[in-house]
Amino acid sequence: MNDDSSIQRLAAILRSEVARLGPGDRLPASRELVARHGVSPVTVSRALAVLAAEGRVVTRPGSGTFVASAPPARTGDTADLSWQTVSLGDRVIDDSGVAALLARPSDGVIPLTGGYLHPNLIPVKALAAAAGRAVRRASTWLHPPLSGLSGLRRWFATEVGGDVTSSDVLVVAGGQAALTHCFRALAAPGQPVLVETPTYPGALAAAKAAGLRPVAVPIDHEGVRPDLLAETFAVTGARVFYCQPTLHNPTGATVPRERREQVLAVARAAGAFVIEDDYARHLALGPMPPPMITLDGHGSVVYIHSLTKITSPSVRVAGLVARGPAAHRLRAAQLVESFFVARPLQETALEFLDSPAWRRHLAAVAAELATRRDALAGALARHLPDGDLHLLPQGGVHLWVRLPRDVDEAALVETARQRGVLVSPGRIYYPSEPPGPRIRVTHIAATHLPELSEGVRRLAAALADQQVAKTS
């Protein structure tokens, strides 16, 4: 029951329900609508999209669907856009996981989710000064080299180390764009791509949008298991493996050097590429193992190093490192999709990286990360003793918490939101069925340490609410 007629029937039912509600009232959750009306999640999504196009409802990622403030009266002049559901077909680009992570919290709500520095930690003055110096140069407004500014490519190559040279680097519009280029360039639609499980939701969304099939490879406290990686390559015939070996999102695991070499050996044997997403190298609290690409003499690794997490969400600049035919294809992919990264942004990034402010910023962020990580871990131990911390990572901005098996993860996240704290549900980090209830909490988005503690206290109260509801 997911054809156009069923969508229109459900939309008609929901119109009647909206008419009985007041502006701002919340509609039942999608899961409840699926059960109540015996339809598929796709049918519910498309019916709600019809009502949104009519201006009757608004959807807030992570919160739900609400009656619009002023639902318009249906007139003969209102365009009927329902035909689009037929023309667009069944392919869905699911942005729910990413949108929830990027959504801004409402006033009074404490964010224990998200992955960017709090505005107080963003080096706005230094970035503004760098931008000012950059835009005053006439050359900033000229056509940039297609692969990126030579100075910026050289900076990325030096940061990576090993035998990586500036000619191996392609400057792209941030880590997410790099993932999109990689998935589209290295695999064909319909093919499998191996991913750690759990893994970054943005990678899952990008892979699926490219028409790929993410396949889970289990990890432990030291990252992906090489034995299971080899087995999964053999079973699936996949030729691409996506991973975050340094301060893995969401668990915080870091793969030791010996295991990195084992992963590379497995990939070489399978004739496969390894997409190494090194998003958090500048968020480490101490020495980290070398990037896998510096251990790779076979051309297996395609390496991503983004500036966004350590600087600002708006510094959409990353270095994408590859060699051989893969490098040519990645350059071609960027060229046909977006030409190049805007030169003023590249010039600004290079100005900042070459200034003393860059090193001062790194030192300040490292000190803050250590303080915040310990504060969040301490608050979890005090207020949420039933939560099992996966590990205490040596950097990064997240903690991964396993909940008691009888906890309803989705209900807990919603109750926490109602109590004024946002956390990330574990299910969005899995390409297939989750092994049990999990949440990811972050310490970098809160304003200060007391707010962190208060956020965990609210989370614990939400868990207590759920436990009381079960016993009553």
Short mmCIF file of C-alpha atoms in Angstrom, two decimals:
data_model
loop_
_atom_site.label_atom_id
_atom_site.label_comp_id
_atom_site.label_asym_id
_atom_site.label_seq_id
_atom_site.Cartn_x
_atom_site.Cartn_y
_atom_site.Cartn_z
CA MET A 1 0.00 0.00 0.00
CA ASN A 2 2.52 2.55 -1.14
CA ASP A 3 1.21 3.68 -4.53
CA ASP A 4 -0.05 7.17 -5.34
CA SER A 5 -3.67 6.43 -4.38
CA SER A 6 -2.70 5.24 -0.90
CA ILE A 7 -0.62 8.37 -0.41
CA GLN A 8 -3.58 10.55 -1.33
CA ARG A 9 -5.94 8.58 0.92
CA LEU A 10 -3.62 8.97 3.88
CA ALA A 11 -3.09 12.65 3.06
CA ALA A 12 -6.90 13.15 3.12
CA ILE A 13 -7.12 11.47 6.53
CA LEU A 14 -4.32 13.61 7.89
CA ARG A 15 -5.92 16.80 6.51
CA SER A 16 -9.01 16.04 8.57
CA GLU A 17 -6.86 15.41 11.64
CA VAL A 18 -4.95 18.66 11.12
CA ALA A 19 -8.23 20.56 10.83
CA ARG A 20 -9.20 19.36 14.33
CA LEU A 21 -5.89 20.43 15.85
CA GLY A 22 -4.61 23.88 16.65
CA PRO A 23 -1.55 25.68 15.26
CA GLY A 24 1.62 24.23 16.77
CA ASP A 25 0.02 20.93 17.83
CA ARG A 26 2.16 17.88 17.15
CA LEU A 27 0.98 15.11 14.83
CA PRO A 28 1.49 11.47 15.82
CA ALA A 29 4.96 10.10 15.14
CA SER A 30 5.58 8.40 11.79
CA ARG A 31 5.91 5.04 13.50
CA GLU A 32 2.47 5.46 15.06
CA LEU A 33 0.93 6.48 11.72
CA VAL A 34 2.43 3.39 10.06
CA ALA A 35 0.86 1.14 12.70
CA ARG A 36 -2.47 2.98 12.86
CA HIS A 37 -3.15 3.07 9.12
CA GLY A 38 -1.33 -0.08 7.99
CA VAL A 39 0.88 1.71 5.49
CA SER A 40 4.61 1.80 4.80
CA PRO A 41 6.99 4.44 6.19
CA VAL A 42 7.47 5.72 2.62
CA THR A 43 3.70 6.28 2.26
CA VAL A 44 3.62 8.20 5.55
CA SER A 45 6.62 10.30 4.54
CA ARG A 46 5.09 11.20 1.19
CA ALA A 47 1.65 11.96 2.64
CA LEU A 48 3.23 14.32 5.14
CA ALA A 49 5.21 15.88 2.28
CA VAL A 50 1.94 16.57 0.47
CA LEU A 51 0.56 18.37 3.52
CA ALA A 52 3.81 20.29 3.95
CA ALA A 53 3.64 21.43 0.32
CA GLU A 54 0.11 22.67 0.99
CA GLY A 55 1.37 24.65 3.97
CA ARG A 56 -0.71 22.69 6.47
CA VAL A 57 2.17 21.22 8.47
CA VAL A 58 5.84 21.89 9.16
CA THR A 59 8.45 19.22 9.85
CA ARG A 60 11.19 19.85 12.36
CA PRO A 61 14.03 17.29 12.11
CA GLY A 62 14.51 15.51 15.39
CA SER A 63 11.26 16.91 16.84
CA GLY A 64 8.38 15.78 14.66
CA THR A 65 5.62 17.19 12.45
CA PHE A 66 3.44 20.09 13.65
CA VAL A 67 0.35 21.94 12.48
CA ALA A 68 1.39 25.11 10.64
CA SER A 69 0.65 28.42 12.30
CA ALA A 70 -1.81 29.50 9.63
CA PRO A 71 -3.06 26.58 7.50
CA PRO A 72 -4.30 28.04 4.22
CA ALA A 73 -7.75 27.35 2.90
CA ARG A 74 -7.74 25.10 -0.15
CA THR A 75 -8.61 27.12 -3.25
CA GLY A 76 -8.85 26.39 -6.90
CA ASP A 77 -5.65 28.36 -7.47
CA THR A 78 -3.54 26.18 -5.16
CA ALA A 79 -1.11 24.06 -7.13
CA ASP A 80 -1.47 20.30 -6.74
CA LEU A 81 2.08 18.99 -6.45
CA SER A 82 1.14 15.41 -5.67
CA TRP A 83 2.11 14.35 -9.21
CA GLN A 84 5.74 14.72 -8.17
CA THR A 85 5.55 11.66 -5.93
CA VAL A 86 4.94 9.55 -9.03
CA SER A 87 7.62 11.17 -11.16
CA LEU A 88 10.26 10.99 -8.44
CA GLY A 89 9.75 7.25 -8.03
CA ASP A 90 10.67 5.12 -5.04
CA ARG A 91 14.28 6.27 -4.59
CA VAL A 92 14.63 8.15 -1.30
CA ILE A 93 17.47 10.39 -0.16
CA ASP A 94 17.27 10.06 3.59
CA ASP A 95 18.64 13.17 5.31
CA SER A 96 16.99 12.53 8.68
CA GLY A 97 20.14 11.44 10.51
CA VAL A 98 22.24 14.31 9.22
CA ALA A 99 19.49 16.90 9.63
CA ALA A 100 18.98 15.92 13.26
CA LEU A 101 22.69 16.39 13.97
CA LEU A 102 22.73 19.82 12.32
CA ALA A 103 19.49 21.15 13.81
CA ARG A 104 19.84 24.09 16.17
CA PRO A 105 18.38 23.62 19.65
CA SER A 106 15.47 25.74 20.82
CA ASP A 107 15.94 28.27 23.59
CA GLY A 108 16.43 26.57 26.93
CA VAL A 109 17.34 23.23 25.36
CA ILE A 110 20.80 21.84 26.13
CA PRO A 111 22.53 20.23 23.13
CA LEU A 112 24.38 17.01 23.93
CA THR A 113 24.44 16.33 20.22
CA GLY A 114 26.16 17.83 17.19
CA GLY A 115 29.79 17.73 16.16
CA TYR A 116 30.97 21.32 15.73
CA LEU A 117 32.77 23.58 18.17
CA HIS A 118 30.59 25.78 20.35
CA PRO A 119 30.55 29.33 18.92
CA ASN A 120 32.60 30.47 21.92
CA LEU A 121 35.42 28.17 20.77
CA ILE A 122 35.40 29.12 17.08
CA PRO A 123 38.31 31.46 16.28
CA VAL A 124 35.99 34.03 14.72
CA LYS A 125 38.32 37.03 15.12
CA ALA A 126 41.28 35.20 13.64
CA LEU A 127 39.17 33.87 10.77
CA ALA A 128 37.72 37.32 10.12
CA ALA A 129 41.22 38.79 10.07
CA ALA A 130 42.39 36.06 7.70
CA ALA A 131 39.40 36.68 5.43
CA GLY A 132 40.08 40.40 5.47
CA ARG A 133 43.67 39.89 4.35
CA ALA A 134 42.59 37.41 1.70
CA VAL A 135 39.78 39.37 0.06
CA ARG A 136 41.91 42.51 -0.26
CA ARG A 137 44.18 40.72 -2.71
CA ALA A 138 42.99 41.11 -6.30
CA SER A 139 44.17 37.58 -7.14
CA THR A 140 41.63 36.17 -4.65
CA TRP A 141 38.87 36.93 -7.14
CA LEU A 142 40.52 35.19 -10.06
CA HIS A 143 40.05 31.64 -11.31
CA PRO A 144 41.70 29.20 -8.85
CA PRO A 145 43.70 26.13 -9.90
CA LEU A 146 41.20 23.31 -10.43
CA SER A 147 42.85 21.06 -7.83
CA GLY A 148 43.16 23.86 -5.28
CA LEU A 149 45.64 26.55 -4.31
CA SER A 150 49.19 25.25 -4.42
CA GLY A 151 49.95 26.57 -0.92
CA LEU A 152 46.87 24.89 0.54
CA ARG A 153 47.63 21.58 -1.18
CA ARG A 154 51.18 21.78 0.12
CA TRP A 155 49.88 22.41 3.65
CA PHE A 156 47.65 19.31 3.52
CA ALA A 157 50.49 17.17 2.17
CA THR A 158 52.79 18.29 4.98
CA GLU A 159 50.13 17.59 7.61
CA VAL A 160 49.56 14.07 6.30
CA GLY A 161 53.26 13.27 6.11
CA GLY A 162 54.87 10.17 4.68
CA ASP A 163 55.57 10.43 0.98
CA VAL A 164 52.37 12.38 0.22
CA THR A 165 53.06 15.34 -2.07
CA SER A 166 50.97 18.37 -2.98
CA SER A 167 50.27 16.81 -6.38
CA ASP A 168 48.40 14.02 -4.58
CA VAL A 169 45.99 16.49 -2.94
CA LEU A 170 42.65 17.72 -4.24
CA VAL A 171 41.00 20.57 -2.31
CA VAL A 172 37.27 19.88 -1.89
CA ALA A 173 34.34 21.59 -0.18
CA GLY A 174 34.57 19.86 3.20
CA GLY A 175 34.55 16.30 4.44
CA GLN A 176 30.96 15.57 3.43
CA ALA A 177 31.64 16.62 -0.15
CA ALA A 178 34.75 14.44 -0.10
CA LEU A 179 32.63 11.44 0.91
CA THR A 180 30.16 12.12 -1.88
CA HIS A 181 32.97 12.30 -4.45
CA CYS A 182 34.54 9.10 -3.13
CA PHE A 183 31.39 7.01 -3.11
CA ARG A 184 30.38 8.13 -6.58
CA ALA A 185 33.85 7.77 -8.08
CA LEU A 186 35.05 4.53 -6.51
CA ALA A 187 31.93 2.35 -6.79
CA ALA A 188 29.01 1.93 -9.17
CA PRO A 189 25.34 2.15 -8.14
CA GLY A 190 24.08 -1.13 -6.72
CA GLN A 191 27.46 -2.24 -5.43
CA PRO A 192 28.20 -2.90 -1.74
CA VAL A 193 30.41 -0.61 0.32
CA LEU A 194 31.78 -1.87 3.63
CA VAL A 195 31.45 0.37 6.69
CA GLU A 196 32.28 0.05 10.34
CA THR A 197 29.28 -0.59 12.52
CA PRO A 198 28.34 1.72 14.09
CA THR A 199 29.49 4.52 11.80
CA TYR A 200 28.98 8.18 10.86
CA PRO A 201 25.37 8.74 9.64
CA GLY A 202 26.54 11.24 7.02
CA ALA A 203 28.61 8.53 5.38
CA LEU A 204 25.63 6.15 5.34
CA ALA A 205 23.43 8.83 3.79
CA ALA A 206 26.04 9.72 1.14
CA ALA A 207 26.61 6.07 0.22
CA LYS A 208 22.90 5.39 -0.13
CA ALA A 209 22.38 8.59 -2.15
CA ALA A 210 25.07 7.30 -4.52
CA GLY A 211 23.06 4.10 -4.92
CA LEU A 212 25.44 1.93 -2.89
CA ARG A 213 24.56 -0.73 -0.32
CA PRO A 214 26.32 -0.18 3.04
CA VAL A 215 27.38 -3.48 4.62
CA ALA A 216 28.33 -3.62 8.30
CA VAL A 217 31.72 -4.75 9.61
CA PRO A 218 31.85 -5.07 13.44
CA ILE A 219 34.37 -3.15 15.54
CA ASP A 220 35.74 -3.53 19.06
CA HIS A 221 37.56 -1.17 21.42
CA GLU A 222 40.44 -0.90 18.94
CA GLY A 223 38.32 -0.26 15.87
CA VAL A 224 37.46 -2.52 12.94
CA ARG A 225 38.31 -6.21 13.27
CA PRO A 226 40.60 -7.25 10.39
CA ASP A 227 39.40 -10.87 10.48
CA LEU A 228 35.77 -9.87 10.02
CA LEU A 229 36.75 -7.29 7.41
CA ALA A 230 38.44 -10.01 5.34
CA GLU A 231 35.42 -12.27 5.72
CA THR A 232 33.02 -9.52 4.64
CA PHE A 233 35.12 -8.65 1.59
CA ALA A 234 35.05 -12.33 0.62
CA VAL A 235 31.30 -12.72 1.11
CA THR A 236 30.22 -9.48 -0.60
CA GLY A 237 32.85 -8.94 -3.28
CA ALA A 238 32.98 -5.29 -2.22
CA ARG A 239 35.79 -3.07 -3.47
CA VAL A 240 35.44 -0.13 -1.06
CA PHE A 241 35.76 0.10 2.72
CA TYR A 242 34.93 3.34 4.55
CA CYS A 243 36.43 3.87 8.00
CA GLN A 244 37.41 6.41 10.66
CA PRO A 245 40.47 4.81 12.27
CA THR A 246 41.30 7.81 14.45
CA LEU A 247 38.77 8.79 17.16
CA HIS A 248 35.98 6.92 15.43
CA ASN A 249 32.54 8.51 15.35
CA PRO A 250 30.57 7.59 17.43
CA THR A 251 32.61 5.24 19.67
CA GLY A 252 35.87 7.17 19.99
CA ALA A 253 37.97 4.07 19.19
CA THR A 254 41.41 4.53 17.62
CA VAL A 255 42.96 1.74 15.56
CA PRO A 256 46.56 0.99 16.67
CA ARG A 257 49.34 0.97 14.08
CA GLU A 258 49.68 -2.82 13.89
CA ARG A 259 45.97 -3.25 13.19
CA ARG A 260 46.09 -0.47 10.58
CA GLU A 261 48.72 -2.47 8.73
CA GLN A 262 46.50 -5.55 8.98
CA VAL A 263 43.55 -3.62 7.52
CA LEU A 264 45.72 -2.48 4.61
CA ALA A 265 46.87 -6.05 3.99
CA VAL A 266 43.24 -7.22 3.91
CA ALA A 267 42.31 -4.45 1.46
CA ARG A 268 45.25 -5.26 -0.82
CA ALA A 269 44.29 -8.92 -0.88
CA ALA A 270 40.72 -7.95 -1.83
CA GLY A 271 41.83 -5.45 -4.48
CA ALA A 272 39.81 -2.82 -2.62
CA PHE A 273 40.03 0.87 -1.74
CA VAL A 274 40.06 2.14 1.83
CA ILE A 275 38.43 5.54 2.37
CA GLU A 276 40.21 6.89 5.45
CA ASP A 277 38.13 9.68 7.02
CA ASP A 278 40.58 11.48 9.32
CA TYR A 279 38.08 14.08 10.49
CA ALA A 280 39.32 14.29 14.11
CA ARG A 281 43.14 14.30 13.91
CA HIS A 282 43.26 17.88 15.20
CA LEU A 283 40.86 16.95 18.02
CA ALA A 284 43.27 14.45 19.59
CA LEU A 285 44.58 14.94 23.13
CA GLY A 286 47.90 13.27 22.46
CA PRO A 287 49.95 11.42 19.82
CA MET A 288 47.92 9.30 17.42
CA PRO A 289 49.03 6.47 15.12
CA PRO A 290 50.08 7.68 11.66
CA PRO A 291 47.41 7.99 8.99
CA MET A 292 46.93 4.74 7.11
CA ILE A 293 47.81 6.45 3.85
CA THR A 294 51.37 6.96 5.13
CA LEU A 295 51.64 3.16 5.59
CA ASP A 296 50.23 2.44 2.15
CA GLY A 297 52.58 1.78 -0.76
CA HIS A 298 49.93 0.15 -2.89
CA GLY A 299 47.56 3.03 -3.67
CA SER A 300 44.76 1.45 -1.65
CA VAL A 301 43.96 4.43 0.60
CA VAL A 302 41.94 7.49 -0.34
CA TYR A 303 42.43 9.94 2.50
CA ILE A 304 40.14 12.75 3.74
CA HIS A 305 41.41 15.51 6.04
CA SER A 306 38.86 18.23 6.82
CA LEU A 307 39.37 21.62 8.48
CA THR A 308 35.72 22.08 9.37
CA LYS A 309 35.56 20.31 12.75
CA ILE A 310 38.57 22.15 14.18
CA THR A 311 37.71 25.62 12.83
CA SER A 312 34.12 26.46 11.91
CA PRO A 313 31.11 24.81 10.23
CA SER A 314 31.46 27.40 7.49
CA VAL A 315 35.07 26.55 6.63
CA ARG A 316 34.01 23.95 4.09
CA VAL A 317 37.55 22.99 3.07
CA ALA A 318 39.16 19.55 3.06
CA GLY A 319 42.09 17.83 1.45
CA LEU A 320 41.32 14.65 -0.50
CA VAL A 321 44.45 12.57 -1.13
CA ALA A 322 44.60 9.82 -3.75
CA ARG A 323 47.03 8.35 -6.28
CA GLY A 324 46.84 6.80 -9.72
CA PRO A 325 43.65 6.40 -11.79
CA ALA A 326 41.54 6.88 -8.64
CA ALA A 327 42.99 10.38 -8.22
CA HIS A 328 42.14 11.23 -11.82
CA ARG A 329 38.57 10.02 -11.40
CA LEU A 330 38.11 11.98 -8.16
CA ARG A 331 39.35 15.16 -9.80
CA ALA A 332 36.98 14.56 -12.68
CA ALA A 333 34.11 13.95 -10.26
CA GLN A 334 34.64 17.31 -8.56
CA LEU A 335 35.04 19.08 -11.87
CA VAL A 336 31.74 17.88 -13.31
CA GLU A 337 29.84 18.30 -10.05
CA SER A 338 31.04 21.68 -8.75
CA PHE A 339 34.12 22.83 -10.75
CA PHE A 340 36.23 23.89 -7.73
CA VAL A 341 36.11 25.31 -4.20
CA ALA A 342 35.56 29.08 -4.12
CA ARG A 343 38.94 30.80 -4.13
CA PRO A 344 38.12 33.36 -1.38
CA LEU A 345 37.39 30.48 1.01
CA GLN A 346 40.62 28.70 0.06
CA GLU A 347 42.63 31.90 0.46
CA THR A 348 41.04 32.54 3.86
CA ALA A 349 41.83 29.05 5.07
CA LEU A 350 45.43 29.31 3.94
CA GLU A 351 45.85 32.72 5.60
CA PHE A 352 44.58 31.32 8.89
CA LEU A 353 46.69 28.15 8.74
CA ASP A 354 49.85 30.15 8.04
CA SER A 355 49.23 32.55 10.93
CA PRO A 356 50.29 32.18 14.60
CA ALA A 357 46.57 32.11 15.46
CA TRP A 358 46.30 28.55 14.11
CA ARG A 359 48.66 27.01 16.68
CA ARG A 360 47.18 29.10 19.49
CA HIS A 361 43.74 27.85 18.49
CA LEU A 362 44.86 24.20 18.48
CA ALA A 363 46.29 24.54 22.00
CA ALA A 364 43.17 26.25 23.33
CA VAL A 365 40.83 23.65 21.84
CA ALA A 366 42.91 20.74 23.15
CA ALA A 367 42.75 22.09 26.71
CA GLU A 368 39.02 22.63 26.44
CA LEU A 369 38.39 19.18 24.97
CA ALA A 370 40.16 17.44 27.84
CA THR A 371 38.21 19.41 30.44
CA ARG A 372 34.88 18.86 28.74
CA ARG A 373 35.43 15.15 28.08
CA ASP A 374 36.23 14.52 31.74
CA ALA A 375 33.30 16.62 32.88
CA LEU A 376 30.85 14.76 30.67
CA ALA A 377 32.20 11.35 31.68
CA GLY A 378 31.97 12.36 35.35
CA ALA A 379 28.39 13.59 34.96
CA LEU A 380 27.39 10.32 33.29
CA ALA A 381 28.94 8.32 36.13
CA ARG A 382 27.08 10.39 38.74
CA HIS A 383 23.68 10.80 37.13
CA LEU A 384 23.42 7.87 34.71
CA PRO A 385 25.13 4.91 36.39
CA ASP A 386 23.07 2.44 34.36
CA GLY A 387 24.71 3.72 31.19
CA ASP A 388 27.79 1.78 30.05
CA LEU A 389 30.48 4.01 28.53
CA HIS A 390 32.07 2.23 25.55
CA LEU A 391 35.46 3.81 26.30
CA LEU A 392 37.04 7.10 27.31
CA PRO A 393 38.49 8.34 24.02
CA GLN A 394 41.81 10.15 23.74
CA GLY A 395 40.18 13.13 22.11
CA GLY A 396 37.24 13.89 19.85
CA VAL A 397 33.96 15.36 20.99
CA HIS A 398 31.69 12.33 21.60
CA LEU A 399 31.00 9.60 24.13
CA TRP A 400 29.16 6.39 23.16
CA VAL A 401 26.83 5.00 25.82
CA ARG A 402 25.14 1.61 25.93
CA LEU A 403 21.80 1.63 27.73
CA PRO A 404 20.07 -1.23 29.59
CA ARG A 405 18.43 -3.62 27.13
CA ASP A 406 14.91 -2.87 28.32
CA VAL A 407 15.22 0.85 27.48
CA ASP A 408 13.14 2.11 24.56
CA GLU A 409 15.80 4.19 22.80
CA ALA A 410 13.45 6.26 20.65
CA ALA A 411 11.13 7.00 23.58
CA LEU A 412 14.08 8.02 25.76
CA VAL A 413 15.41 10.44 23.14
CA GLU A 414 11.95 12.00 22.77
CA THR A 415 11.37 12.24 26.54
CA ALA A 416 14.81 13.81 26.92
CA ARG A 417 13.90 16.38 24.30
CA GLN A 418 10.73 17.22 26.18
CA ARG A 419 12.82 17.65 29.32
CA GLY A 420 15.10 20.06 27.50
CA VAL A 421 18.14 18.06 26.39
CA LEU A 422 19.09 16.72 22.95
CA VAL A 423 20.98 13.45 22.48
CA SER A 424 21.61 11.37 19.36
CA PRO A 425 19.77 8.04 19.06
CA GLY A 426 22.08 5.13 18.45
CA ARG A 427 20.01 3.63 15.64
CA ILE A 428 21.08 6.32 13.12
CA TYR A 429 24.69 5.07 13.33
CA TYR A 430 23.92 1.55 12.13
CA PRO A 431 23.59 0.40 8.52
CA SER A 432 21.43 -2.51 9.67
CA GLU A 433 19.71 -3.62 12.89
CA PRO A 434 21.27 -2.10 16.05
CA PRO A 435 22.49 -4.57 18.70
CA GLY A 436 20.59 -2.74 21.43
CA PRO A 437 19.77 0.73 22.75
CA ARG A 438 22.61 3.24 22.46
CA ILE A 439 23.01 7.01 22.54
CA ARG A 440 25.79 9.34 21.51
CA VAL A 441 26.40 12.38 23.68
CA THR A 442 28.75 15.23 22.86
CA HIS A 443 30.49 17.67 25.15
CA ILE A 444 31.47 20.36 22.66
CA ALA A 445 28.10 21.97 21.85
CA ALA A 446 27.13 23.02 25.39
CA THR A 447 27.99 26.54 26.52
CA HIS A 448 29.93 25.60 29.66
CA LEU A 449 30.56 22.80 32.16
CA PRO A 450 27.52 23.46 34.40
CA GLU A 451 25.31 23.19 31.32
CA LEU A 452 26.91 19.83 30.51
CA SER A 453 26.12 18.55 33.98
CA GLU A 454 22.56 19.86 33.82
CA GLY A 455 22.06 18.21 30.43
CA VAL A 456 23.07 14.81 31.81
CA ARG A 457 20.83 15.37 34.84
CA ARG A 458 17.87 15.98 32.50
CA LEU A 459 18.79 12.88 30.52
CA ALA A 460 18.83 10.81 33.70
CA ALA A 461 15.42 12.21 34.65
CA ALA A 462 14.08 11.17 31.24
CA LEU A 463 15.38 7.65 31.81
CA ALA A 464 13.76 7.59 35.25
CA ASP A 465 10.47 8.70 33.66
CA GLN A 466 10.60 5.72 31.33
CA GLN A 467 11.36 3.27 34.12
CA VAL A 468 8.48 4.62 36.23
CA ALA A 469 6.12 4.33 33.26
CA LYS A 470 7.05 0.64 32.87
CA THR A 471 6.30 -0.19 36.48
CA SER A 472 3.04 1.75 36.71
#
